[in-house]
Amino acid sequence: MIYLIEFRNVSKKYSKGIDALNDVSFTIKDGDFVFIIGASGAGKTTIIKLLLKEENPTSGKVILNGKDISYLRARRIPAIRRDIGVVFQDFRLLEDRNVYNNIKFALDILGTSRKDSKKAIKKALDLVNLSDREKAFPLQLSGGEQQRVSMARAIVNNPKILIADEPTGNLDPDTSWEIMDSLLKINESGTTVIMVTHSKEIVNKLRKRVIHLERGKILRDDENGAY
């Protein structure tokens, strides 16, 4: 079987002998929804950086869609990143642009035509239930709406993978569930979702796959897991 993501005995050692990851192995299938949990310093951020090619492993292999991306020339990295959308805890929206143009910005970088951009933006806004807010500016939006705009921007070019790094960390419980509803809808549309979170309530209620890291190692990897 060709997995979408494979970590094969991956270790990452930083300066001063800090082991961020130690012989970590796991696979993720196309269309999965996976929570990555663990205390600060457990290795969650390092996994994201390895997938985004912000870091290289010290040893082992990182394989994306059947291709070894462990060590790549710099010119090949942008192509890898086009397959991965990222949502952060802080929304990172451009305050001088409305919702439509915040999302369009991601497509402009790729040189997408105006016609194709319009179609892709409409689809992304529909997925996050913001079709009626495309002319609003970030400061006119609630925190949850701003996060959903950032999600639309992350998926507008139809990436295979969406990484959500603590997407509910700055939000109240009710708004957090709005974000989760959008993430589930995105996953149901075919996008693989990897969510890093500290929210026990969300993990325990949704009962998706859980990869639990502790001090750079996988403590457990459970289907339908809890925190």
mmCIF file with all atom_site columns, C-alpha atoms in Angstrom:
data_model
loop_
_atom_site.group_PDB
_atom_site.id
_atom_site.type_symbol
_atom_site.label_atom_id
_atom_site.label_alt_id
_atom_site.label_comp_id
_atom_site.label_asym_id
_atom_site.label_entity_id
_atom_site.label_seq_id
_atom_site.pdbx_PDB_ins_code
_atom_site.Cartn_x
_atom_site.Cartn_y
_atom_site.Cartn_z
_atom_site.occupancy
_atom_site.B_iso_or_equiv
_atom_site.pdbx_formal_charge
_atom_site.auth_seq_id
_atom_site.auth_comp_id
_atom_site.auth_asym_id
_atom_site.auth_atom_id
_atom_site.pdbx_PDB_model_num
ATOM 1   C CA . MET A 1 1   ? 0.000   0.000  0.000   1.00 0.00 ? 1   MET A CA 1
ATOM 2   C CA . ILE A 1 2   ? 1.174   3.532  -0.815  1.00 0.00 ? 2   ILE A CA 1
ATOM 3   C CA . TYR A 1 3   ? 0.410   5.724  2.188   1.00 0.00 ? 3   TYR A CA 1
ATOM 4   C CA . LEU A 1 4   ? -0.036  9.463  1.888   1.00 0.00 ? 4   LEU A CA 1
ATOM 5   C CA . ILE A 1 5   ? 2.445   10.038 4.728   1.00 0.00 ? 5   ILE A CA 1
ATOM 6   C CA . GLU A 1 6   ? 5.086   7.728  6.168   1.00 0.00 ? 6   GLU A CA 1
ATOM 7   C CA . PHE A 1 7   ? 7.590   8.373  8.924   1.00 0.00 ? 7   PHE A CA 1
ATOM 8   C CA . ARG A 1 8   ? 10.121  5.555  8.966   1.00 0.00 ? 8   ARG A CA 1
ATOM 9   C CA . ASN A 1 9   ? 12.308  5.454  12.075  1.00 0.00 ? 9   ASN A CA 1
ATOM 10  C CA . VAL A 1 10  ? 12.608  9.243  12.075  1.00 0.00 ? 10  VAL A CA 1
ATOM 11  C CA . SER A 1 11  ? 14.832  10.970 14.590  1.00 0.00 ? 11  SER A CA 1
ATOM 12  C CA . LYS A 1 12  ? 15.551  14.681 14.876  1.00 0.00 ? 12  LYS A CA 1
ATOM 13  C CA . LYS A 1 13  ? 18.326  15.937 17.100  1.00 0.00 ? 13  LYS A CA 1
ATOM 14  C CA . TYR A 1 14  ? 18.845  19.648 17.643  1.00 0.00 ? 14  TYR A CA 1
ATOM 15  C CA . SER A 1 15  ? 21.912  21.391 19.004  1.00 0.00 ? 15  SER A CA 1
ATOM 16  C CA . LYS A 1 16  ? 22.953  20.712 22.598  1.00 0.00 ? 16  LYS A CA 1
ATOM 17  C CA . GLY A 1 17  ? 21.875  17.094 22.170  1.00 0.00 ? 17  GLY A CA 1
ATOM 18  C CA . ILE A 1 18  ? 18.136  17.731 22.367  1.00 0.00 ? 18  ILE A CA 1
ATOM 19  C CA . ASP A 1 19  ? 16.168  14.827 20.883  1.00 0.00 ? 19  ASP A CA 1
ATOM 20  C CA . ALA A 1 20  ? 12.965  16.291 19.434  1.00 0.00 ? 20  ALA A CA 1
ATOM 21  C CA . LEU A 1 21  ? 12.019  12.948 17.853  1.00 0.00 ? 21  LEU A CA 1
ATOM 22  C CA . ASN A 1 22  ? 13.511  9.550  18.589  1.00 0.00 ? 22  ASN A CA 1
ATOM 23  C CA . ASP A 1 23  ? 12.923  6.655  16.148  1.00 0.00 ? 23  ASP A CA 1
ATOM 24  C CA . VAL A 1 24  ? 9.346   7.667  15.305  1.00 0.00 ? 24  VAL A CA 1
ATOM 25  C CA . SER A 1 25  ? 7.367   5.561  12.810  1.00 0.00 ? 25  SER A CA 1
ATOM 26  C CA . PHE A 1 26  ? 3.765   5.939  11.669  1.00 0.00 ? 26  PHE A CA 1
ATOM 27  C CA . THR A 1 27  ? 1.655   6.005  8.510   1.00 0.00 ? 27  THR A CA 1
ATOM 28  C CA . ILE A 1 28  ? -1.336  8.128  7.499   1.00 0.00 ? 28  ILE A CA 1
ATOM 29  C CA . LYS A 1 29  ? -3.711  7.119  4.714   1.00 0.00 ? 29  LYS A CA 1
ATOM 30  C CA . ASP A 1 30  ? -5.284  9.466  2.207   1.00 0.00 ? 30  ASP A CA 1
ATOM 31  C CA . GLY A 1 31  ? -8.490  10.861 3.711   1.00 0.00 ? 31  GLY A CA 1
ATOM 32  C CA . ASP A 1 32  ? -7.602  10.205 7.363   1.00 0.00 ? 32  ASP A CA 1
ATOM 33  C CA . PHE A 1 33  ? -8.346  12.566 10.248  1.00 0.00 ? 33  PHE A CA 1
ATOM 34  C CA . VAL A 1 34  ? -5.590  12.379 12.865  1.00 0.00 ? 34  VAL A CA 1
ATOM 35  C CA . PHE A 1 35  ? -5.073  14.179 16.162  1.00 0.00 ? 35  PHE A CA 1
ATOM 36  C CA . ILE A 1 36  ? -1.485  14.657 17.323  1.00 0.00 ? 36  ILE A CA 1
ATOM 37  C CA . ILE A 1 37  ? -1.347  15.288 21.056  1.00 0.00 ? 37  ILE A CA 1
ATOM 38  C CA . GLY A 1 38  ? 1.247   15.565 23.795  1.00 0.00 ? 38  GLY A CA 1
ATOM 39  C CA . ALA A 1 39  ? 2.785   18.023 26.224  1.00 0.00 ? 39  ALA A CA 1
ATOM 40  C CA . SER A 1 40  ? 4.891   20.964 25.094  1.00 0.00 ? 40  SER A CA 1
ATOM 41  C CA . GLY A 1 41  ? 8.218   19.677 23.834  1.00 0.00 ? 41  GLY A CA 1
ATOM 42  C CA . ALA A 1 42  ? 6.827   16.238 22.959  1.00 0.00 ? 42  ALA A CA 1
ATOM 43  C CA . GLY A 1 43  ? 7.743   16.587 19.270  1.00 0.00 ? 43  GLY A CA 1
ATOM 44  C CA . LYS A 1 44  ? 4.478   17.742 17.690  1.00 0.00 ? 44  LYS A CA 1
ATOM 45  C CA . THR A 1 45  ? 5.910   20.876 16.087  1.00 0.00 ? 45  THR A CA 1
ATOM 46  C CA . THR A 1 46  ? 8.910   18.970 14.778  1.00 0.00 ? 46  THR A CA 1
ATOM 47  C CA . ILE A 1 47  ? 6.628   16.584 12.882  1.00 0.00 ? 47  ILE A CA 1
ATOM 48  C CA . ILE A 1 48  ? 4.948   19.567 11.216  1.00 0.00 ? 48  ILE A CA 1
ATOM 49  C CA . LYS A 1 49  ? 8.296   21.148 10.333  1.00 0.00 ? 49  LYS A CA 1
ATOM 50  C CA . LEU A 1 50  ? 9.507   17.903 8.778   1.00 0.00 ? 50  LEU A CA 1
ATOM 51  C CA . LEU A 1 51  ? 6.366   17.649 6.634   1.00 0.00 ? 51  LEU A CA 1
ATOM 52  C CA . LEU A 1 52  ? 6.668   21.280 5.528   1.00 0.00 ? 52  LEU A CA 1
ATOM 53  C CA . LYS A 1 53  ? 10.385  20.847 4.814   1.00 0.00 ? 53  LYS A CA 1
ATOM 54  C CA . GLU A 1 54  ? 11.366  23.509 7.326   1.00 0.00 ? 54  GLU A CA 1
ATOM 55  C CA . GLU A 1 55  ? 13.641  20.865 8.840   1.00 0.00 ? 55  GLU A CA 1
ATOM 56  C CA . ASN A 1 56  ? 15.375  17.677 7.695   1.00 0.00 ? 56  ASN A CA 1
ATOM 57  C CA . PRO A 1 57  ? 15.467  14.529 9.825   1.00 0.00 ? 57  PRO A CA 1
ATOM 58  C CA . THR A 1 58  ? 18.717  13.595 11.500  1.00 0.00 ? 58  THR A CA 1
ATOM 59  C CA . SER A 1 59  ? 17.997  10.002 10.500  1.00 0.00 ? 59  SER A CA 1
ATOM 60  C CA . GLY A 1 60  ? 15.143  7.980  9.049   1.00 0.00 ? 60  GLY A CA 1
ATOM 61  C CA . LYS A 1 61  ? 12.828  8.787  6.154   1.00 0.00 ? 61  LYS A CA 1
ATOM 62  C CA . VAL A 1 62  ? 9.842   11.068 5.632   1.00 0.00 ? 62  VAL A CA 1
ATOM 63  C CA . ILE A 1 63  ? 7.760   9.929  2.656   1.00 0.00 ? 63  ILE A CA 1
ATOM 64  C CA . LEU A 1 64  ? 4.930   11.955 1.137   1.00 0.00 ? 64  LEU A CA 1
ATOM 65  C CA . ASN A 1 65  ? 2.633   10.332 -1.428  1.00 0.00 ? 65  ASN A CA 1
ATOM 66  C CA . GLY A 1 66  ? 5.216   7.651  -2.162  1.00 0.00 ? 66  GLY A CA 1
ATOM 67  C CA . LYS A 1 67  ? 8.125   10.095 -2.590  1.00 0.00 ? 67  LYS A CA 1
ATOM 68  C CA . ASP A 1 68  ? 11.023  10.386 -0.174  1.00 0.00 ? 68  ASP A CA 1
ATOM 69  C CA . ILE A 1 69  ? 11.136  14.049 0.907   1.00 0.00 ? 69  ILE A CA 1
ATOM 70  C CA . SER A 1 70  ? 13.648  13.586 3.718   1.00 0.00 ? 70  SER A CA 1
ATOM 71  C CA . TYR A 1 71  ? 16.336  15.612 1.964   1.00 0.00 ? 71  TYR A CA 1
ATOM 72  C CA . LEU A 1 72  ? 15.364  17.855 -0.950  1.00 0.00 ? 72  LEU A CA 1
ATOM 73  C CA . ARG A 1 73  ? 17.017  20.586 -2.953  1.00 0.00 ? 73  ARG A CA 1
ATOM 74  C CA . ALA A 1 74  ? 15.560  23.990 -2.085  1.00 0.00 ? 74  ALA A CA 1
ATOM 75  C CA . ARG A 1 75  ? 14.024  24.413 -5.546  1.00 0.00 ? 75  ARG A CA 1
ATOM 76  C CA . ARG A 1 76  ? 11.830  21.325 -5.033  1.00 0.00 ? 76  ARG A CA 1
ATOM 77  C CA . ILE A 1 77  ? 10.363  22.415 -1.687  1.00 0.00 ? 77  ILE A CA 1
ATOM 78  C CA . PRO A 1 78  ? 7.666   24.817 -3.043  1.00 0.00 ? 78  PRO A CA 1
ATOM 79  C CA . ALA A 1 79  ? 6.104   21.970 -5.036  1.00 0.00 ? 79  ALA A CA 1
ATOM 80  C CA . ILE A 1 80  ? 5.898   19.852 -1.872  1.00 0.00 ? 80  ILE A CA 1
ATOM 81  C CA . ARG A 1 81  ? 4.255   22.675 0.059   1.00 0.00 ? 81  ARG A CA 1
ATOM 82  C CA . ARG A 1 82  ? 1.527   23.134 -2.556  1.00 0.00 ? 82  ARG A CA 1
ATOM 83  C CA . ASP A 1 83  ? 0.113   19.799 -1.416  1.00 0.00 ? 83  ASP A CA 1
ATOM 84  C CA . ILE A 1 84  ? -0.115  20.968 2.212   1.00 0.00 ? 84  ILE A CA 1
ATOM 85  C CA . GLY A 1 85  ? -2.361  23.670 3.631   1.00 0.00 ? 85  GLY A CA 1
ATOM 86  C CA . VAL A 1 86  ? -1.653  25.021 7.116   1.00 0.00 ? 86  VAL A CA 1
ATOM 87  C CA . VAL A 1 87  ? -3.915  26.685 9.680   1.00 0.00 ? 87  VAL A CA 1
ATOM 88  C CA . PHE A 1 88  ? -2.282  28.318 12.687  1.00 0.00 ? 88  PHE A CA 1
ATOM 89  C CA . GLN A 1 89  ? -3.529  29.334 16.117  1.00 0.00 ? 89  GLN A CA 1
ATOM 90  C CA . ASP A 1 90  ? -3.068  33.005 15.193  1.00 0.00 ? 90  ASP A CA 1
ATOM 91  C CA . PHE A 1 91  ? -5.098  33.618 12.074  1.00 0.00 ? 91  PHE A CA 1
ATOM 92  C CA . ARG A 1 92  ? -2.421  35.516 10.067  1.00 0.00 ? 92  ARG A CA 1
ATOM 93  C CA . LEU A 1 93  ? -4.909  37.412 7.932   1.00 0.00 ? 93  LEU A CA 1
ATOM 94  C CA . LEU A 1 94  ? -4.068  40.601 6.029   1.00 0.00 ? 94  LEU A CA 1
ATOM 95  C CA . GLU A 1 95  ? -6.072  43.336 7.750   1.00 0.00 ? 95  GLU A CA 1
ATOM 96  C CA . ASP A 1 96  ? -6.101  45.636 4.692   1.00 0.00 ? 96  ASP A CA 1
ATOM 97  C CA . ARG A 1 97  ? -7.824  43.009 2.496   1.00 0.00 ? 97  ARG A CA 1
ATOM 98  C CA . ASN A 1 98  ? -11.331 41.635 2.669   1.00 0.00 ? 98  ASN A CA 1
ATOM 99  C CA . VAL A 1 99  ? -12.150 37.941 3.048   1.00 0.00 ? 99  VAL A CA 1
ATOM 100 C CA . TYR A 1 100 ? -12.210 37.304 -0.696  1.00 0.00 ? 100 TYR A CA 1
ATOM 101 C CA . ASN A 1 101 ? -8.836  38.941 -1.290  1.00 0.00 ? 101 ASN A CA 1
ATOM 102 C CA . ASN A 1 102 ? -7.243  37.302 1.754   1.00 0.00 ? 102 ASN A CA 1
ATOM 103 C CA . ILE A 1 103 ? -8.057  33.950 0.182   1.00 0.00 ? 103 ILE A CA 1
ATOM 104 C CA . LYS A 1 104 ? -7.213  35.090 -3.345  1.00 0.00 ? 104 LYS A CA 1
ATOM 105 C CA . PHE A 1 105 ? -3.742  36.063 -2.133  1.00 0.00 ? 105 PHE A CA 1
ATOM 106 C CA . ALA A 1 106 ? -2.828  32.370 -1.818  1.00 0.00 ? 106 ALA A CA 1
ATOM 107 C CA . LEU A 1 107 ? -3.880  31.760 -5.422  1.00 0.00 ? 107 LEU A CA 1
ATOM 108 C CA . ASP A 1 108 ? -2.134  34.871 -6.766  1.00 0.00 ? 108 ASP A CA 1
ATOM 109 C CA . ILE A 1 109 ? 1.167   33.433 -5.541  1.00 0.00 ? 109 ILE A CA 1
ATOM 110 C CA . LEU A 1 110 ? 0.506   30.360 -7.688  1.00 0.00 ? 110 LEU A CA 1
ATOM 111 C CA . GLY A 1 111 ? -0.443  32.431 -10.724 1.00 0.00 ? 111 GLY A CA 1
ATOM 112 C CA . THR A 1 112 ? -4.018  31.132 -10.825 1.00 0.00 ? 112 THR A CA 1
ATOM 113 C CA . SER A 1 113 ? -6.281  32.787 -13.373 1.00 0.00 ? 113 SER A CA 1
ATOM 114 C CA . ARG A 1 114 ? -9.038  35.150 -12.248 1.00 0.00 ? 114 ARG A CA 1
ATOM 115 C CA . LYS A 1 115 ? -11.752 32.766 -13.477 1.00 0.00 ? 115 LYS A CA 1
ATOM 116 C CA . ASP A 1 116 ? -10.275 29.737 -11.707 1.00 0.00 ? 116 ASP A CA 1
ATOM 117 C CA . SER A 1 117 ? -9.632  31.776 -8.560  1.00 0.00 ? 117 SER A CA 1
ATOM 118 C CA . LYS A 1 118 ? -13.265 32.863 -8.360  1.00 0.00 ? 118 LYS A CA 1
ATOM 119 C CA . LYS A 1 119 ? -14.477 29.278 -8.630  1.00 0.00 ? 119 LYS A CA 1
ATOM 120 C CA . ALA A 1 120 ? -11.960 27.958 -6.065  1.00 0.00 ? 120 ALA A CA 1
ATOM 121 C CA . ILE A 1 121 ? -12.695 30.730 -3.561  1.00 0.00 ? 121 ILE A CA 1
ATOM 122 C CA . LYS A 1 122 ? -16.444 30.102 -3.764  1.00 0.00 ? 122 LYS A CA 1
ATOM 123 C CA . LYS A 1 123 ? -15.890 26.400 -3.076  1.00 0.00 ? 123 LYS A CA 1
ATOM 124 C CA . ALA A 1 124 ? -13.579 27.128 -0.117  1.00 0.00 ? 124 ALA A CA 1
ATOM 125 C CA . LEU A 1 125 ? -15.993 29.638 1.420   1.00 0.00 ? 125 LEU A CA 1
ATOM 126 C CA . ASP A 1 126 ? -18.862 27.168 1.058   1.00 0.00 ? 126 ASP A CA 1
ATOM 127 C CA . LEU A 1 127 ? -16.863 24.517 2.918   1.00 0.00 ? 127 LEU A CA 1
ATOM 128 C CA . VAL A 1 128 ? -16.320 26.815 5.906   1.00 0.00 ? 128 VAL A CA 1
ATOM 129 C CA . ASN A 1 129 ? -19.815 28.351 5.817   1.00 0.00 ? 129 ASN A CA 1
ATOM 130 C CA . LEU A 1 130 ? -18.687 31.904 5.039   1.00 0.00 ? 130 LEU A CA 1
ATOM 131 C CA . SER A 1 131 ? -20.204 32.484 1.604   1.00 0.00 ? 131 SER A CA 1
ATOM 132 C CA . ASP A 1 132 ? -21.987 35.624 2.840   1.00 0.00 ? 132 ASP A CA 1
ATOM 133 C CA . ARG A 1 133 ? -18.871 37.264 4.343   1.00 0.00 ? 133 ARG A CA 1
ATOM 134 C CA . GLU A 1 134 ? -16.523 37.587 1.373   1.00 0.00 ? 134 GLU A CA 1
ATOM 135 C CA . LYS A 1 135 ? -16.593 41.409 1.407   1.00 0.00 ? 135 LYS A CA 1
ATOM 136 C CA . ALA A 1 136 ? -15.955 41.744 5.153   1.00 0.00 ? 136 ALA A CA 1
ATOM 137 C CA . PHE A 1 137 ? -12.557 42.759 6.517   1.00 0.00 ? 137 PHE A CA 1
ATOM 138 C CA . PRO A 1 138 ? -10.822 40.812 9.300   1.00 0.00 ? 138 PRO A CA 1
ATOM 139 C CA . LEU A 1 139 ? -11.585 43.403 11.987  1.00 0.00 ? 139 LEU A CA 1
ATOM 140 C CA . GLN A 1 140 ? -15.292 43.048 11.170  1.00 0.00 ? 140 GLN A CA 1
ATOM 141 C CA . LEU A 1 141 ? -15.186 39.304 11.879  1.00 0.00 ? 141 LEU A CA 1
ATOM 142 C CA . SER A 1 142 ? -15.372 37.286 15.076  1.00 0.00 ? 142 SER A CA 1
ATOM 143 C CA . GLY A 1 143 ? -12.407 35.146 16.084  1.00 0.00 ? 143 GLY A CA 1
ATOM 144 C CA . GLY A 1 144 ? -14.127 32.027 14.817  1.00 0.00 ? 144 GLY A CA 1
ATOM 145 C CA . GLU A 1 145 ? -14.903 33.659 11.480  1.00 0.00 ? 145 GLU A CA 1
ATOM 146 C CA . GLN A 1 146 ? -11.305 34.795 11.117  1.00 0.00 ? 146 GLN A CA 1
ATOM 147 C CA . GLN A 1 147 ? -10.110 31.252 11.757  1.00 0.00 ? 147 GLN A CA 1
ATOM 148 C CA . ARG A 1 148 ? -12.508 29.913 9.149   1.00 0.00 ? 148 ARG A CA 1
ATOM 149 C CA . VAL A 1 149 ? -11.150 32.437 6.637   1.00 0.00 ? 149 VAL A CA 1
ATOM 150 C CA . SER A 1 150 ? -7.643  31.154 7.348   1.00 0.00 ? 150 SER A CA 1
ATOM 151 C CA . MET A 1 151 ? -8.933  27.621 6.796   1.00 0.00 ? 151 MET A CA 1
ATOM 152 C CA . ALA A 1 152 ? -10.499 28.612 3.475   1.00 0.00 ? 152 ALA A CA 1
ATOM 153 C CA . ARG A 1 153 ? -7.200  30.172 2.423   1.00 0.00 ? 153 ARG A CA 1
ATOM 154 C CA . ALA A 1 154 ? -5.351  26.991 3.399   1.00 0.00 ? 154 ALA A CA 1
ATOM 155 C CA . ILE A 1 155 ? -7.584  24.723 1.284   1.00 0.00 ? 155 ILE A CA 1
ATOM 156 C CA . VAL A 1 156 ? -8.326  27.004 -1.676  1.00 0.00 ? 156 VAL A CA 1
ATOM 157 C CA . ASN A 1 157 ? -5.730  25.352 -3.922  1.00 0.00 ? 157 ASN A CA 1
ATOM 158 C CA . ASN A 1 158 ? -7.133  21.915 -3.036  1.00 0.00 ? 158 ASN A CA 1
ATOM 159 C CA . PRO A 1 159 ? -4.166  20.481 -1.091  1.00 0.00 ? 159 PRO A CA 1
ATOM 160 C CA . LYS A 1 160 ? -4.020  16.792 -0.245  1.00 0.00 ? 160 LYS A CA 1
ATOM 161 C CA . ILE A 1 161 ? -3.254  17.573 3.397   1.00 0.00 ? 161 ILE A CA 1
ATOM 162 C CA . LEU A 1 162 ? -4.478  20.204 5.848   1.00 0.00 ? 162 LEU A CA 1
ATOM 163 C CA . ILE A 1 163 ? -2.371  20.706 8.967   1.00 0.00 ? 163 ILE A CA 1
ATOM 164 C CA . ALA A 1 164 ? -4.265  22.496 11.733  1.00 0.00 ? 164 ALA A CA 1
ATOM 165 C CA . ASP A 1 165 ? -1.847  23.633 14.449  1.00 0.00 ? 165 ASP A CA 1
ATOM 166 C CA . GLU A 1 166 ? -3.897  24.389 17.584  1.00 0.00 ? 166 GLU A CA 1
ATOM 167 C CA . PRO A 1 167 ? -6.685  25.972 15.478  1.00 0.00 ? 167 PRO A CA 1
ATOM 168 C CA . THR A 1 168 ? -9.008  26.345 18.494  1.00 0.00 ? 168 THR A CA 1
ATOM 169 C CA . GLY A 1 169 ? -6.354  27.483 20.959  1.00 0.00 ? 169 GLY A CA 1
ATOM 170 C CA . ASN A 1 170 ? -7.510  31.119 21.106  1.00 0.00 ? 170 ASN A CA 1
ATOM 171 C CA . LEU A 1 171 ? -11.243 30.456 20.860  1.00 0.00 ? 171 LEU A CA 1
ATOM 172 C CA . ASP A 1 172 ? -14.097 29.891 23.307  1.00 0.00 ? 172 ASP A CA 1
ATOM 173 C CA . PRO A 1 173 ? -15.694 26.410 23.476  1.00 0.00 ? 173 PRO A CA 1
ATOM 174 C CA . ASP A 1 174 ? -18.724 27.179 21.284  1.00 0.00 ? 174 ASP A CA 1
ATOM 175 C CA . THR A 1 175 ? -16.594 28.791 18.601  1.00 0.00 ? 175 THR A CA 1
ATOM 176 C CA . SER A 1 176 ? -14.131 25.896 18.804  1.00 0.00 ? 176 SER A CA 1
ATOM 177 C CA . TRP A 1 177 ? -16.898 23.501 17.803  1.00 0.00 ? 177 TRP A CA 1
ATOM 178 C CA . GLU A 1 178 ? -17.726 25.701 14.805  1.00 0.00 ? 178 GLU A CA 1
ATOM 179 C CA . ILE A 1 179 ? -14.106 25.289 13.709  1.00 0.00 ? 179 ILE A CA 1
ATOM 180 C CA . MET A 1 180 ? -14.264 21.541 14.250  1.00 0.00 ? 180 MET A CA 1
ATOM 181 C CA . ASP A 1 181 ? -17.447 21.313 12.172  1.00 0.00 ? 181 ASP A CA 1
ATOM 182 C CA . SER A 1 182 ? -15.594 23.019 9.317   1.00 0.00 ? 182 SER A CA 1
ATOM 183 C CA . LEU A 1 183 ? -12.573 20.738 9.695   1.00 0.00 ? 183 LEU A CA 1
ATOM 184 C CA . LEU A 1 184 ? -14.801 17.661 9.604   1.00 0.00 ? 184 LEU A CA 1
ATOM 185 C CA . LYS A 1 185 ? -16.540 18.997 6.496   1.00 0.00 ? 185 LYS A CA 1
ATOM 186 C CA . ILE A 1 186 ? -13.164 19.596 4.831   1.00 0.00 ? 186 ILE A CA 1
ATOM 187 C CA . ASN A 1 187 ? -12.104 16.068 5.744   1.00 0.00 ? 187 ASN A CA 1
ATOM 188 C CA . GLU A 1 188 ? -15.334 14.631 4.348   1.00 0.00 ? 188 GLU A CA 1
ATOM 189 C CA . SER A 1 189 ? -14.605 16.422 1.060   1.00 0.00 ? 189 SER A CA 1
ATOM 190 C CA . GLY A 1 190 ? -11.480 14.253 0.716   1.00 0.00 ? 190 GLY A CA 1
ATOM 191 C CA . THR A 1 191 ? -8.707  16.271 2.376   1.00 0.00 ? 191 THR A CA 1
ATOM 192 C CA . THR A 1 192 ? -6.491  14.505 4.915   1.00 0.00 ? 192 THR A CA 1
ATOM 193 C CA . VAL A 1 193 ? -6.556  16.474 8.186   1.00 0.00 ? 193 VAL A CA 1
ATOM 194 C CA . ILE A 1 194 ? -3.787  16.432 10.795  1.00 0.00 ? 194 ILE A CA 1
ATOM 195 C CA . MET A 1 195 ? -4.676  18.446 13.875  1.00 0.00 ? 195 MET A CA 1
ATOM 196 C CA . VAL A 1 196 ? -2.320  19.293 16.709  1.00 0.00 ? 196 VAL A CA 1
ATOM 197 C CA . THR A 1 197 ? -4.290  20.063 19.855  1.00 0.00 ? 197 THR A CA 1
ATOM 198 C CA . HIS A 1 198 ? -4.298  20.202 23.640  1.00 0.00 ? 198 HIS A CA 1
ATOM 199 C CA . SER A 1 199 ? -8.111  20.076 23.807  1.00 0.00 ? 199 SER A CA 1
ATOM 200 C CA . LYS A 1 200 ? -9.123  16.945 25.689  1.00 0.00 ? 200 LYS A CA 1
ATOM 201 C CA . GLU A 1 201 ? -12.806 17.736 25.146  1.00 0.00 ? 201 GLU A CA 1
ATOM 202 C CA . ILE A 1 202 ? -12.507 17.806 21.354  1.00 0.00 ? 202 ILE A CA 1
ATOM 203 C CA . VAL A 1 203 ? -10.366 14.675 21.128  1.00 0.00 ? 203 VAL A CA 1
ATOM 204 C CA . ASN A 1 204 ? -12.547 12.702 23.529  1.00 0.00 ? 204 ASN A CA 1
ATOM 205 C CA . LYS A 1 205 ? -15.810 13.670 21.850  1.00 0.00 ? 205 LYS A CA 1
ATOM 206 C CA . LEU A 1 206 ? -14.794 13.070 18.228  1.00 0.00 ? 206 LEU A CA 1
ATOM 207 C CA . ARG A 1 207 ? -12.958 9.773  18.787  1.00 0.00 ? 207 ARG A CA 1
ATOM 208 C CA . LYS A 1 208 ? -10.727 10.029 15.740  1.00 0.00 ? 208 LYS A CA 1
ATOM 209 C CA . ARG A 1 209 ? -7.270  8.504  15.462  1.00 0.00 ? 209 ARG A CA 1
ATOM 210 C CA . VAL A 1 210 ? -4.866  9.783  18.125  1.00 0.00 ? 210 VAL A CA 1
ATOM 211 C CA . ILE A 1 211 ? -1.070  9.812  17.914  1.00 0.00 ? 211 ILE A CA 1
ATOM 212 C CA . HIS A 1 212 ? 0.197   10.615 21.416  1.00 0.00 ? 212 HIS A CA 1
ATOM 213 C CA . LEU A 1 213 ? 3.793   11.834 21.658  1.00 0.00 ? 213 LEU A CA 1
ATOM 214 C CA . GLU A 1 214 ? 5.884   11.958 24.792  1.00 0.00 ? 214 GLU A CA 1
ATOM 215 C CA . ARG A 1 215 ? 9.489   13.196 24.872  1.00 0.00 ? 215 ARG A CA 1
ATOM 216 C CA . GLY A 1 216 ? 10.016  12.588 21.184  1.00 0.00 ? 216 GLY A CA 1
ATOM 217 C CA . LYS A 1 217 ? 8.522   9.094  21.067  1.00 0.00 ? 217 LYS A CA 1
ATOM 218 C CA . ILE A 1 218 ? 5.098   7.723  20.215  1.00 0.00 ? 218 ILE A CA 1
ATOM 219 C CA . LEU A 1 219 ? 3.471   6.749  23.484  1.00 0.00 ? 219 LEU A CA 1
ATOM 220 C CA . ARG A 1 220 ? 0.433   5.288  21.690  1.00 0.00 ? 220 ARG A CA 1
ATOM 221 C CA . ASP A 1 221 ? -1.308  5.330  18.333  1.00 0.00 ? 221 ASP A CA 1
ATOM 222 C CA . ASP A 1 222 ? -5.036  4.582  18.695  1.00 0.00 ? 222 ASP A CA 1
ATOM 223 C CA . GLU A 1 223 ? -7.895  4.471  16.220  1.00 0.00 ? 223 GLU A CA 1
ATOM 224 C CA . ASN A 1 224 ? -10.976 6.052  17.834  1.00 0.00 ? 224 ASN A CA 1
ATOM 225 C CA . GLY A 1 225 ? -8.712  7.184  20.642  1.00 0.00 ? 225 GLY A CA 1
ATOM 226 C CA . ALA A 1 226 ? -9.088  9.492  23.611  1.00 0.00 ? 226 ALA A CA 1
ATOM 227 C CA . TYR A 1 227 ? -6.745  12.072 25.120  1.00 0.00 ? 227 TYR A CA 1
#
